[in-house]
Short mmCIF file of C-alpha atoms and ligand atoms in Angstrom, two decimals:
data_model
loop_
_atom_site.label_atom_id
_atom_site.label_comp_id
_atom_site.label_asym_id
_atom_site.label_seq_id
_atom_site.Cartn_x
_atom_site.Cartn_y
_atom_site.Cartn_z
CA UNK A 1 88.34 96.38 70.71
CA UNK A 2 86.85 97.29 74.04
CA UNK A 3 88.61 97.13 76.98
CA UNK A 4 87.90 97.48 80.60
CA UNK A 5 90.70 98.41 83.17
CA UNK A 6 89.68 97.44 86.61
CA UNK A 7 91.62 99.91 89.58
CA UNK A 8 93.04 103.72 89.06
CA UNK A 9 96.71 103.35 91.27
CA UNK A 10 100.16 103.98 89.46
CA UNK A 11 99.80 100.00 88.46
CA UNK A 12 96.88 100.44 86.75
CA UNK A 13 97.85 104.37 85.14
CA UNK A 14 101.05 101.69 84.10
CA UNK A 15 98.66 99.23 82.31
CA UNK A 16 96.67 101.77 80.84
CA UNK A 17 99.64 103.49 78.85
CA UNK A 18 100.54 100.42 77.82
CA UNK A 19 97.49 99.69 76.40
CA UNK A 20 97.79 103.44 75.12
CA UNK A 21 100.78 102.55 72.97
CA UNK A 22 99.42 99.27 71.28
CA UNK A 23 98.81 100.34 67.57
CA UNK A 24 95.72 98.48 67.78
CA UNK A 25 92.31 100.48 66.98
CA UNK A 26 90.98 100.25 70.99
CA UNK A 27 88.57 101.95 73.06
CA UNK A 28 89.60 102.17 77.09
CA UNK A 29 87.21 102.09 79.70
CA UNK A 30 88.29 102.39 83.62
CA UNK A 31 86.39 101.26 86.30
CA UNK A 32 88.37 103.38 89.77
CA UNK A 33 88.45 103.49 92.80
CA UNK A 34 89.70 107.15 92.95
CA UNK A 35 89.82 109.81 89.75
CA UNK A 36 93.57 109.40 88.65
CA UNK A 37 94.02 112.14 85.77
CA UNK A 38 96.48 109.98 84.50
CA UNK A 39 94.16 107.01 83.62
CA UNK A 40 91.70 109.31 83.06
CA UNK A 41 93.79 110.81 80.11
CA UNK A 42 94.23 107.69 78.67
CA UNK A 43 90.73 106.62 78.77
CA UNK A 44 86.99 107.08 76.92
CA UNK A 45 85.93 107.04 80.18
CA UNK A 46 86.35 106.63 83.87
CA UNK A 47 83.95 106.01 86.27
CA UNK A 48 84.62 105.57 90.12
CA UNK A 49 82.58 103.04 91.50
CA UNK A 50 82.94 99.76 93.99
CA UNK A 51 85.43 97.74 91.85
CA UNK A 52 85.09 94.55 94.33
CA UNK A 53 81.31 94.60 93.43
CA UNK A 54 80.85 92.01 90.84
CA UNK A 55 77.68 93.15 89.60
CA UNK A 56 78.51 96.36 89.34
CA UNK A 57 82.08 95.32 87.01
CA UNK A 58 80.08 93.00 84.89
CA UNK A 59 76.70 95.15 84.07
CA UNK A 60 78.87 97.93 83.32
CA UNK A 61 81.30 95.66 81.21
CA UNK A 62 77.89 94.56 79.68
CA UNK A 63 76.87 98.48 78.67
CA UNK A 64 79.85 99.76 77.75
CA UNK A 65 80.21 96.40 74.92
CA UNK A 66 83.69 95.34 76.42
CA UNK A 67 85.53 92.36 75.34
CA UNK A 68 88.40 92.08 77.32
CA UNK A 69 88.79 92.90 81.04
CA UNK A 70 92.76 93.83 82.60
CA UNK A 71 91.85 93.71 86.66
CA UNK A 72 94.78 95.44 88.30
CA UNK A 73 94.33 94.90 92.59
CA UNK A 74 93.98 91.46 94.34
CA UNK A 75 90.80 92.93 96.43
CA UNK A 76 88.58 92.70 92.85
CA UNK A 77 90.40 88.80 91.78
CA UNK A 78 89.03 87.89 95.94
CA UNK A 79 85.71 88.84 95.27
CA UNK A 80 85.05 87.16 92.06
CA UNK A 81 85.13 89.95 89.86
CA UNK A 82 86.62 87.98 86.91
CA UNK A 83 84.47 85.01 87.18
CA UNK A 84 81.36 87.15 86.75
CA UNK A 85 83.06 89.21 83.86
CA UNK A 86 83.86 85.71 82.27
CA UNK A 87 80.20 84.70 82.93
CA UNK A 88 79.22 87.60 80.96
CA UNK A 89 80.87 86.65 77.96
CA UNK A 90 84.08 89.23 78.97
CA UNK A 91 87.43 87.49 78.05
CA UNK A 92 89.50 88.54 81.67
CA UNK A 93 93.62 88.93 82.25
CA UNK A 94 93.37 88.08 86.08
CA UNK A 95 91.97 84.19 87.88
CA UNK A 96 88.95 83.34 88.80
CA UNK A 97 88.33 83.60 92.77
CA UNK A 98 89.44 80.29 93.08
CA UNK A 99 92.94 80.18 91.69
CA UNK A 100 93.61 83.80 93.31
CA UNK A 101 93.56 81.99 96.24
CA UNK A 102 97.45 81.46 95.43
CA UNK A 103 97.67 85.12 96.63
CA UNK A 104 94.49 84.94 98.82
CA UNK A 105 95.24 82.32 100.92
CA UNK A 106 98.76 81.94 102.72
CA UNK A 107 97.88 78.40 103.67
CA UNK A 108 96.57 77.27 100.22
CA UNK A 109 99.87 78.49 98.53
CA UNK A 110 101.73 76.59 101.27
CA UNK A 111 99.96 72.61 100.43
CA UNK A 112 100.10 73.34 97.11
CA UNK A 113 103.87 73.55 97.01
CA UNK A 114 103.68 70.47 99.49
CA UNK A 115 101.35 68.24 97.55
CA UNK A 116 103.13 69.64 94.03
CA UNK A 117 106.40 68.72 95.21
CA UNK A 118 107.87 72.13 94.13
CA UNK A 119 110.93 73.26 95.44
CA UNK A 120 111.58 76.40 97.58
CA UNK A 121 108.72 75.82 100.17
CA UNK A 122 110.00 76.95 104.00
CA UNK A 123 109.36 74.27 106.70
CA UNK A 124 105.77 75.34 108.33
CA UNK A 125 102.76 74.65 109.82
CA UNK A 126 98.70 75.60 109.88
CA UNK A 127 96.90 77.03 112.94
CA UNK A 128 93.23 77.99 113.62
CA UNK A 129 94.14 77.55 117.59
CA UNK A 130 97.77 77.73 119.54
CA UNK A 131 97.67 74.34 120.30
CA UNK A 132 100.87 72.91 119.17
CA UNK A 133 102.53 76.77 118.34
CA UNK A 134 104.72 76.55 121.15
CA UNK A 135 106.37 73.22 119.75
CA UNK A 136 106.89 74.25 116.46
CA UNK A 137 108.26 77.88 117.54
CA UNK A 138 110.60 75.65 119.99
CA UNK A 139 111.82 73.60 116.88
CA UNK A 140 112.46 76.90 114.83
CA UNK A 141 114.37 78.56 117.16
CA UNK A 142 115.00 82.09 116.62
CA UNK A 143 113.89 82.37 112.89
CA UNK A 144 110.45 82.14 112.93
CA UNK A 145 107.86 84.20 111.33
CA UNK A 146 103.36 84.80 111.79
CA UNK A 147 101.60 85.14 109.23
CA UNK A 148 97.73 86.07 109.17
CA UNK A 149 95.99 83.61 106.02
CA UNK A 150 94.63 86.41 104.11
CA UNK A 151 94.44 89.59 102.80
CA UNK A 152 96.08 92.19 104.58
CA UNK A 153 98.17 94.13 102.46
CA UNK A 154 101.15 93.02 103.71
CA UNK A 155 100.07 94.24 107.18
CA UNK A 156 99.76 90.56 108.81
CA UNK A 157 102.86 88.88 109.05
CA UNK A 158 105.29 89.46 111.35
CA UNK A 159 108.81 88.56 111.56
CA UNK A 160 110.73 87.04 114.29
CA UNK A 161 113.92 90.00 114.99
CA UNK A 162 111.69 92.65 113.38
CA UNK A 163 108.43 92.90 115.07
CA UNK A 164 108.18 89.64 117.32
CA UNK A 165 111.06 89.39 119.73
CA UNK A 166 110.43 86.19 121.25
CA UNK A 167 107.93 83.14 121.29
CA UNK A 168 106.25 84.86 124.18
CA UNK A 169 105.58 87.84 121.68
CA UNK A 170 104.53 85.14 118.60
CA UNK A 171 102.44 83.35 121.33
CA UNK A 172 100.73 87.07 121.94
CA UNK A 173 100.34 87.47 118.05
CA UNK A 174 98.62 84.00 117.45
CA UNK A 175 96.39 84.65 120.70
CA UNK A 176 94.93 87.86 118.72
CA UNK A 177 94.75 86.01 115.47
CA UNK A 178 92.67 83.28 116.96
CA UNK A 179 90.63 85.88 118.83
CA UNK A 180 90.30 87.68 115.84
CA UNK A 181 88.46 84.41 114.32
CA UNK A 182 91.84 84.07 112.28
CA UNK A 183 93.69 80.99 111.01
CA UNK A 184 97.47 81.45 110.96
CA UNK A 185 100.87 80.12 109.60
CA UNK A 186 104.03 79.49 110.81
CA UNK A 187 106.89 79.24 108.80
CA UNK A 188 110.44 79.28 108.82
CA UNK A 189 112.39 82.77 108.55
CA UNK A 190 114.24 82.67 105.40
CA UNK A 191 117.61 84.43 105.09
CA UNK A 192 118.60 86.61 102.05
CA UNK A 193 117.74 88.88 99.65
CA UNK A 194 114.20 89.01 98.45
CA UNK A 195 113.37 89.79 94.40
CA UNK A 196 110.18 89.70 92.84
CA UNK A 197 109.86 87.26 89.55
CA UNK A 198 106.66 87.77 87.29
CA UNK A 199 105.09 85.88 84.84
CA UNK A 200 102.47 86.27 82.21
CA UNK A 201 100.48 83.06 82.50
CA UNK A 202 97.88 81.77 79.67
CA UNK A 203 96.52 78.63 82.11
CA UNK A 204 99.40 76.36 80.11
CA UNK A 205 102.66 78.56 78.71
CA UNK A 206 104.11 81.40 80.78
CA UNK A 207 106.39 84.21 79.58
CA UNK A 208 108.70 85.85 82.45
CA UNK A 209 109.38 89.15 83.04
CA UNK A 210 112.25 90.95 84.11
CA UNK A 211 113.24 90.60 87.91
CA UNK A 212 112.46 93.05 90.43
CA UNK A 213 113.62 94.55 93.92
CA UNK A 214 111.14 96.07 95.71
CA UNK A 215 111.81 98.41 99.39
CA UNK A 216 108.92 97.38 101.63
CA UNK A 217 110.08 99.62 104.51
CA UNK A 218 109.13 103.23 104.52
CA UNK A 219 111.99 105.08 105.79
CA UNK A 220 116.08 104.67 104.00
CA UNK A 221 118.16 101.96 105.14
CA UNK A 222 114.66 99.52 105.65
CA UNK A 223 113.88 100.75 108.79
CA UNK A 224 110.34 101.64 109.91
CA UNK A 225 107.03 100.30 109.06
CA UNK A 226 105.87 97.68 106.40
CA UNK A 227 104.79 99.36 103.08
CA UNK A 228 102.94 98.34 99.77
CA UNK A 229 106.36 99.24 98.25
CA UNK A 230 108.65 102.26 98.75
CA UNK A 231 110.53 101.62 95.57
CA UNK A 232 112.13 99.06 93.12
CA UNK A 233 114.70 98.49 90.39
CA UNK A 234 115.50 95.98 87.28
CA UNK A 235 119.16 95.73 85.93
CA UNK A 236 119.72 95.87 82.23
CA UNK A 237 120.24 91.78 82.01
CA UNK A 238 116.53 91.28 83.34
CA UNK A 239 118.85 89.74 86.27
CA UNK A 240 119.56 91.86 89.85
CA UNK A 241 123.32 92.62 90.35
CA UNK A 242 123.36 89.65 93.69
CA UNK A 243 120.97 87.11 91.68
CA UNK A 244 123.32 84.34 89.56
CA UNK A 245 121.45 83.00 86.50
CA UNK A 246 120.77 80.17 88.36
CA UNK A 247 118.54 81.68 91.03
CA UNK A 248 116.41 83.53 88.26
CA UNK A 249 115.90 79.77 86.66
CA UNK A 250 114.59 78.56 89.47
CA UNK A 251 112.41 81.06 89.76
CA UNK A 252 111.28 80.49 86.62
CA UNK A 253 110.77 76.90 87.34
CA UNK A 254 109.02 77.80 90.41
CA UNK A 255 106.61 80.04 88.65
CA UNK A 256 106.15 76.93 85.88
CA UNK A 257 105.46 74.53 88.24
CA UNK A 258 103.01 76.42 90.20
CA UNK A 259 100.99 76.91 86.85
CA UNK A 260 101.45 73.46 86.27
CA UNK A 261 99.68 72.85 89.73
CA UNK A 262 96.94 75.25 89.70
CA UNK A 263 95.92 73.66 86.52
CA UNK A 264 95.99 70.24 87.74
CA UNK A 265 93.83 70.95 91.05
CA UNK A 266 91.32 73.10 89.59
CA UNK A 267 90.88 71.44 85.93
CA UNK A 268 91.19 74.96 84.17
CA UNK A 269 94.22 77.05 83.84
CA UNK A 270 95.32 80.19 85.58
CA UNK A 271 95.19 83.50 83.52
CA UNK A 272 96.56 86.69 84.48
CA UNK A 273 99.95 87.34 86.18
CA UNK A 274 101.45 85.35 88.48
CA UNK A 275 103.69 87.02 90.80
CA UNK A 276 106.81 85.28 92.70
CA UNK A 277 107.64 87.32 95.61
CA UNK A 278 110.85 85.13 96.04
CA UNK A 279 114.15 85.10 98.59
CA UNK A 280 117.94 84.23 97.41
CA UNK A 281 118.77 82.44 100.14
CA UNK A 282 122.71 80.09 100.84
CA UNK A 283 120.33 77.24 100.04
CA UNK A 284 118.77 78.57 96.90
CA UNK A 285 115.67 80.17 95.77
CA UNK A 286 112.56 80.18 97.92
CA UNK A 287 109.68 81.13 97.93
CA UNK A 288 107.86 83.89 100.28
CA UNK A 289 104.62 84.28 98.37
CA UNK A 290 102.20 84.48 95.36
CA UNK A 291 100.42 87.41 94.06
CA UNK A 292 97.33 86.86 91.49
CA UNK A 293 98.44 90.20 90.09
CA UNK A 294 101.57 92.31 88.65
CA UNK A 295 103.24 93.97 91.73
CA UNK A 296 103.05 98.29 92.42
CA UNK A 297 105.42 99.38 91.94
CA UNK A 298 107.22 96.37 90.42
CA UNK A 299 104.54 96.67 87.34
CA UNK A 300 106.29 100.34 86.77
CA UNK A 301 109.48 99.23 85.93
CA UNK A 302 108.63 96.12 83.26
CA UNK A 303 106.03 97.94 81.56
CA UNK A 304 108.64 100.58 80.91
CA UNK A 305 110.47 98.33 79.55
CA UNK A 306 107.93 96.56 77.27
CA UNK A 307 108.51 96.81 73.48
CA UNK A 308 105.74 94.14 72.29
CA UNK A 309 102.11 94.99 71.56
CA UNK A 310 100.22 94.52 75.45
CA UNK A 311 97.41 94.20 73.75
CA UNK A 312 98.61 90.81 71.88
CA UNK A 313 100.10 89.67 75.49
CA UNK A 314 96.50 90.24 77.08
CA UNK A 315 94.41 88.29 74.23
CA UNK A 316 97.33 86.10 74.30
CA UNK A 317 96.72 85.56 78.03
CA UNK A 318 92.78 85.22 77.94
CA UNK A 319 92.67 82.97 74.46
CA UNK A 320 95.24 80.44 75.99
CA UNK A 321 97.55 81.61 72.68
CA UNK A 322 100.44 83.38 74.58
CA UNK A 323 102.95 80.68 73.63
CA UNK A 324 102.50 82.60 69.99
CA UNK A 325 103.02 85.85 71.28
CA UNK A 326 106.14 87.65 70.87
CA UNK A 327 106.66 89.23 74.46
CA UNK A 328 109.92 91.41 74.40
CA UNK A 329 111.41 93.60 77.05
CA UNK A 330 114.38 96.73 76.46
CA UNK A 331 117.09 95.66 77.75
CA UNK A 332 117.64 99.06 80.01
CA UNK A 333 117.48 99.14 83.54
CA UNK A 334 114.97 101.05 85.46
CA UNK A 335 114.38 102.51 89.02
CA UNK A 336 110.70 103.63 90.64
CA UNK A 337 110.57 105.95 93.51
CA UNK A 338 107.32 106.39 95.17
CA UNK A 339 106.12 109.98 96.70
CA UNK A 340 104.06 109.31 99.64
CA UNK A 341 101.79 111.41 101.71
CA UNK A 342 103.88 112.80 105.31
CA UNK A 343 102.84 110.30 108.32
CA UNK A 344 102.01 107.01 105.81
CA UNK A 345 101.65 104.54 106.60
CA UNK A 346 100.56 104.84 109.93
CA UNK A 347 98.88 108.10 109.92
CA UNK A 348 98.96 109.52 106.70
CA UNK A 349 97.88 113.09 105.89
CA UNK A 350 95.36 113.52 102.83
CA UNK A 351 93.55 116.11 101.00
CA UNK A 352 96.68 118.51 100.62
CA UNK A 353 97.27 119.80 97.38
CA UNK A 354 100.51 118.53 95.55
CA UNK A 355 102.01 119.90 92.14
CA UNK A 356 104.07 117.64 89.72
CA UNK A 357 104.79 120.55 87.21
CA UNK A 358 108.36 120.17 87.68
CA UNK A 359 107.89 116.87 86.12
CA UNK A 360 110.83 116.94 83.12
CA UNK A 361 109.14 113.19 81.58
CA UNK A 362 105.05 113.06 81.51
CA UNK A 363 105.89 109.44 80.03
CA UNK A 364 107.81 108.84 83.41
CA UNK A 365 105.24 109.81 85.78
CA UNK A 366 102.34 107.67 87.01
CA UNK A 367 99.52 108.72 89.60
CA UNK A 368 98.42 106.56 92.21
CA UNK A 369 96.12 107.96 95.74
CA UNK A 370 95.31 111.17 93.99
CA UNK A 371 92.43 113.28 93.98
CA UNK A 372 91.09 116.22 91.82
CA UNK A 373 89.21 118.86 94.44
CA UNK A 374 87.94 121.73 92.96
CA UNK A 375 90.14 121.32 90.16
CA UNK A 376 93.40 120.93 92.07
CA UNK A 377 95.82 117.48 92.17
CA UNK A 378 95.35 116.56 95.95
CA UNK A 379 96.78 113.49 98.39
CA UNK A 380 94.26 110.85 98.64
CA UNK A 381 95.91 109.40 101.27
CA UNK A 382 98.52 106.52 100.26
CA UNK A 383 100.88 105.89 97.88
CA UNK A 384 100.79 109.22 95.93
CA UNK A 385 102.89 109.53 93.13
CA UNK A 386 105.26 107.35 91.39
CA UNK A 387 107.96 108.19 89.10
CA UNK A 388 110.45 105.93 86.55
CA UNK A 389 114.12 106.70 85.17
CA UNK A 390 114.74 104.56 82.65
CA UNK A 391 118.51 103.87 81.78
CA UNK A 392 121.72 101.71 80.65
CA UNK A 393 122.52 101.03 84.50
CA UNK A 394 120.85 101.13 87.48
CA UNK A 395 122.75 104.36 88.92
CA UNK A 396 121.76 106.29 85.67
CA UNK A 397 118.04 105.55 86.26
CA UNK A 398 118.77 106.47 89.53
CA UNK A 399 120.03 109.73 89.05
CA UNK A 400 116.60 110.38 87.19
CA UNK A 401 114.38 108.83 89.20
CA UNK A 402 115.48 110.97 92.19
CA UNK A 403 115.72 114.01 90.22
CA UNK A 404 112.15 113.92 89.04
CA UNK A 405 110.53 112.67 92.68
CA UNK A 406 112.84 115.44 94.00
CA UNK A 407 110.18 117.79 92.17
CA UNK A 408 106.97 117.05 93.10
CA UNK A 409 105.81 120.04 95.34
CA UNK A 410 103.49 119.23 99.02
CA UNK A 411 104.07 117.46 102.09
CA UNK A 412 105.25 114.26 100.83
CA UNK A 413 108.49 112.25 101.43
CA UNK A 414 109.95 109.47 99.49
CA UNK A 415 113.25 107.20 99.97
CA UNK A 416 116.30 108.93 98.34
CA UNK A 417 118.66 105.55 98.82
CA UNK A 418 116.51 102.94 96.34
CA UNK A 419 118.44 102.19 93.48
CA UNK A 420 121.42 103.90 94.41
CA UNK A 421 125.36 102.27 94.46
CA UNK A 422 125.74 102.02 97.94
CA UNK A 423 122.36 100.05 98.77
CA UNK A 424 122.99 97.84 95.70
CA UNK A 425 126.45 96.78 97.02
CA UNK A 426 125.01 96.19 100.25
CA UNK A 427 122.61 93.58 98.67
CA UNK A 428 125.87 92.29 97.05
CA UNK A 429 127.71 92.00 99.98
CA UNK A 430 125.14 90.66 101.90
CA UNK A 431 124.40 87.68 99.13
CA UNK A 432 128.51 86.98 98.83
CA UNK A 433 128.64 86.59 102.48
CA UNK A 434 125.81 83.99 102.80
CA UNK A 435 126.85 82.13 99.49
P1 AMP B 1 104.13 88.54 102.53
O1 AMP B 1 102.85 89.29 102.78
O2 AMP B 1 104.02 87.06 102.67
O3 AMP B 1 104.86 89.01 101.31
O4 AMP B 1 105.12 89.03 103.68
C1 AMP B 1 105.50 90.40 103.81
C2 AMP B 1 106.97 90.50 104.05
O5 AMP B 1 107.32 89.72 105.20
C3 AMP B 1 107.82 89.89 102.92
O6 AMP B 1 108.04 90.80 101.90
C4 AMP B 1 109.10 89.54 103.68
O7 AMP B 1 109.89 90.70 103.85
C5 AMP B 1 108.58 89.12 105.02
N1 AMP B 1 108.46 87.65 105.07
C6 AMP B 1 107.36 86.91 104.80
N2 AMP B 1 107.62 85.59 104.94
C7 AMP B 1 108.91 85.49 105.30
C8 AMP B 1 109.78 84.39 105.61
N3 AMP B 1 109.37 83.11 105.59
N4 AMP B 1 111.07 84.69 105.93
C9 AMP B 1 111.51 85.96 106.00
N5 AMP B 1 110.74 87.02 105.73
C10 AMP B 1 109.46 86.80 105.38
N1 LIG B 2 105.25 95.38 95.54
C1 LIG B 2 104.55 94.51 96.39
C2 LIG B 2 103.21 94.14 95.95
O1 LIG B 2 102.73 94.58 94.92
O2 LIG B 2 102.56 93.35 96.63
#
């Protein structure tokens, strides 16, 4: 079989090994957006190019004779890049434009819990002007948070306490949104502890993953600017150490019903992976968002802990068979610690060479914003490198995770507290005492 990876960060270098380790006679192809050796090493071939160009996905799908398509990033799923590989003949793991607009589109995610019925929605409200903002902000209070409706990697919503410290300053944020030609949500500020739930998704049966914690804040102790992810871990049990059993079946329920939904509105059903960014809150699971796409770096730790054929899960996905596929995950925990370039987000620097000889585990080790310039591993400018310990408890994947990020040589920093006992208790603490 022929396969086409769309995107070249650590998520995608994830997907590709796991691809790698199918037995199944395959040929990999990557379409990138940067030359990560990792993928690279993996693949027949890799060819940077624009990945949100439809054209250029499906005419090279077409020449290379691909029949199945794995698109990593949202940026590709907004464009339409699986609805012209699927007009092409390609089967695709990732929706069609118009279901990604469960990650796309703030507001669409939003009515569809509304009109759905499903449980964990936050009160809120749609804007394209501030009429009205001022009375909803006065009936939320304090807790209160902006979000920009669309893509912008995480970079558009703003949260009442954290960046907006009072309506005045929401008032301010809407006024630039509107300005901006921007339509805008407000929502309730949810209390708690947020985990990430994915799901494989065939259009009609879903197969969960292992929960996640990700550490959206750059610098230890979540302070500082908003990140594409600093870190995450997964506990042995598939649970997190302040989740009950309960909270990860609503989740699951959540996830189901969405599906469900999707289906119902559009006629066809949603195939790829949906993603659950969720909060535990004291009045039970809800929901912050959807992704159309596994998480980075939450993708790192599940498929390190995948033990059935990806390949299966994928056709399994695309045919509308995965209720017949066995999908099985070790029951070890993990954590992943990002390496990121000095100054990122805000000002990152780039182009400086970094060496990851001291690597002990090649297996552990996945590339993401990397360049090779004349033959030398260099920063490309974000997220650079990411690593995964792999263990019976969270504090022993620790221990590796931060001994392996600990070697990577250049001006880089990364967070030395995810994963470790004392920010774990914390969460525990902090979940007991709104319980
Ligand atoms: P999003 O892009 O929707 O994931 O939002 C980015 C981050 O903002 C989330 O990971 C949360 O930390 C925070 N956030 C978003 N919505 C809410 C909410 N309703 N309550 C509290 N925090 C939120
Ligand atoms: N880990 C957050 C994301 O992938 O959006």
């Amino acid at each position: 079989m022929t396969i086409l990876l769309v995107g070249s960060g650590a998520r995608e270098h994830a997907i590709a090994r796991a691809l790698d380790l199918s037995p199944q006679k395959k040929e990999i192809h990557c379409l990138a957006s940067n030359m990560n050796p990792g993928i690279a090493g993996l693949c027949n071939e890799l060819i940077v190019n624009d990945i949100n160009n439809p054209d250029i996905v499906s005419n090279y799908a077409k020449e290379a004779g691909v029949s199945l398509a794995i698109i990593g990033p949202e940026n590709p799923l907004a464009c339409g890049v699986a609805d012209s590989l699927l007009d092409v003949g390609v089967s695709v793991v990732g929706p069609k434009k118009v279901l990604a607009k469960i990650e796309t589109s703030k507001a669409f995610a939003r009515k569809l819990l509304t009109e759905y019925a499903i449980p964990g929605c936050p009160k809120y409200r749609t804007y394209s002007s501030t009429n009205g903002v001022l009375n909803f902000l006065t009936e939320l209070g304090e807790h209160f948070v902006v979000k920009y409706d669309g893509l912008a990697g995480g970079k558009g919503v703003k949260v009442s306490g954290d960046h907006l410290h009072s309506h005045d300053d929401a008032l301010a944020y809407c006024q630039k949104l509107v300005d901006e030609g921007g339509e805008f949500i407000i929502e309730e500020k949810l209390i708690g502890q947020e985990f990430s739930l994915m799901s494989f998704c065939d259009g009609e049966h879903l197969k969960h993953m292992p929960a996640v914690q990700d550490h959206k804040r750059a610098y230890e102790g979540d302070k500082g600017p908003n990140t594409g992810g600093m870190g995450t871990y997964s506990d042995a049990n598939h649970g997190l150490p302040f989740l009950t059993d309960d909270d990860i079946a609503q989740a699951h329920a959540i996830n189901i019903s969405t599906a469900k939904a999707l289906k119902d509105k559009f006629g066809e059903g949603y195939k790829g992976i949906l993603y659950g960014g969720f909060m535990a809150t004291a009045n039970g699971v809800k929901l912050i968002e959807y992704n159309a796409r596994f998480g980075d770096p939450e993708a790192m730790n599940v498929l390190s802990l995948l033990e059935s054929d990806f390949i299966d899960i994928c056709v399994g996905i695309a045919d509308g068979t995965l209720g017949q596929v066995d999908v099985r995950f070790a029951n070890k925990a993990t954590v992943c610690k990002y390496a990121v370039p000095e100054g990122y987000p805000d000002s990152p620097i780039k182009d400086e060479p970094i060496d990851v000889s001291g690597i002990s585990n090649p297996d552990g080790l996945f590339y993401a914003s990397v360049n090779i310039q004349n033959g030398q591993l260099v920063e490309a400018g974000s997220r650079t490198i990411a690593v995964v310990g792999v263990a019976d408890s969270v504090s022993e994947a620790e221990t590796i995770a931060e001994k392996e990020v600990s070697s990577v040589r250049g001006p880089l920093f990364h967070r030395t507290d995810i994963g470790t006992d004392e920010v774990i208790q914390k969460r525990i603490d902090h979940m007991n005492s709104l319980r």
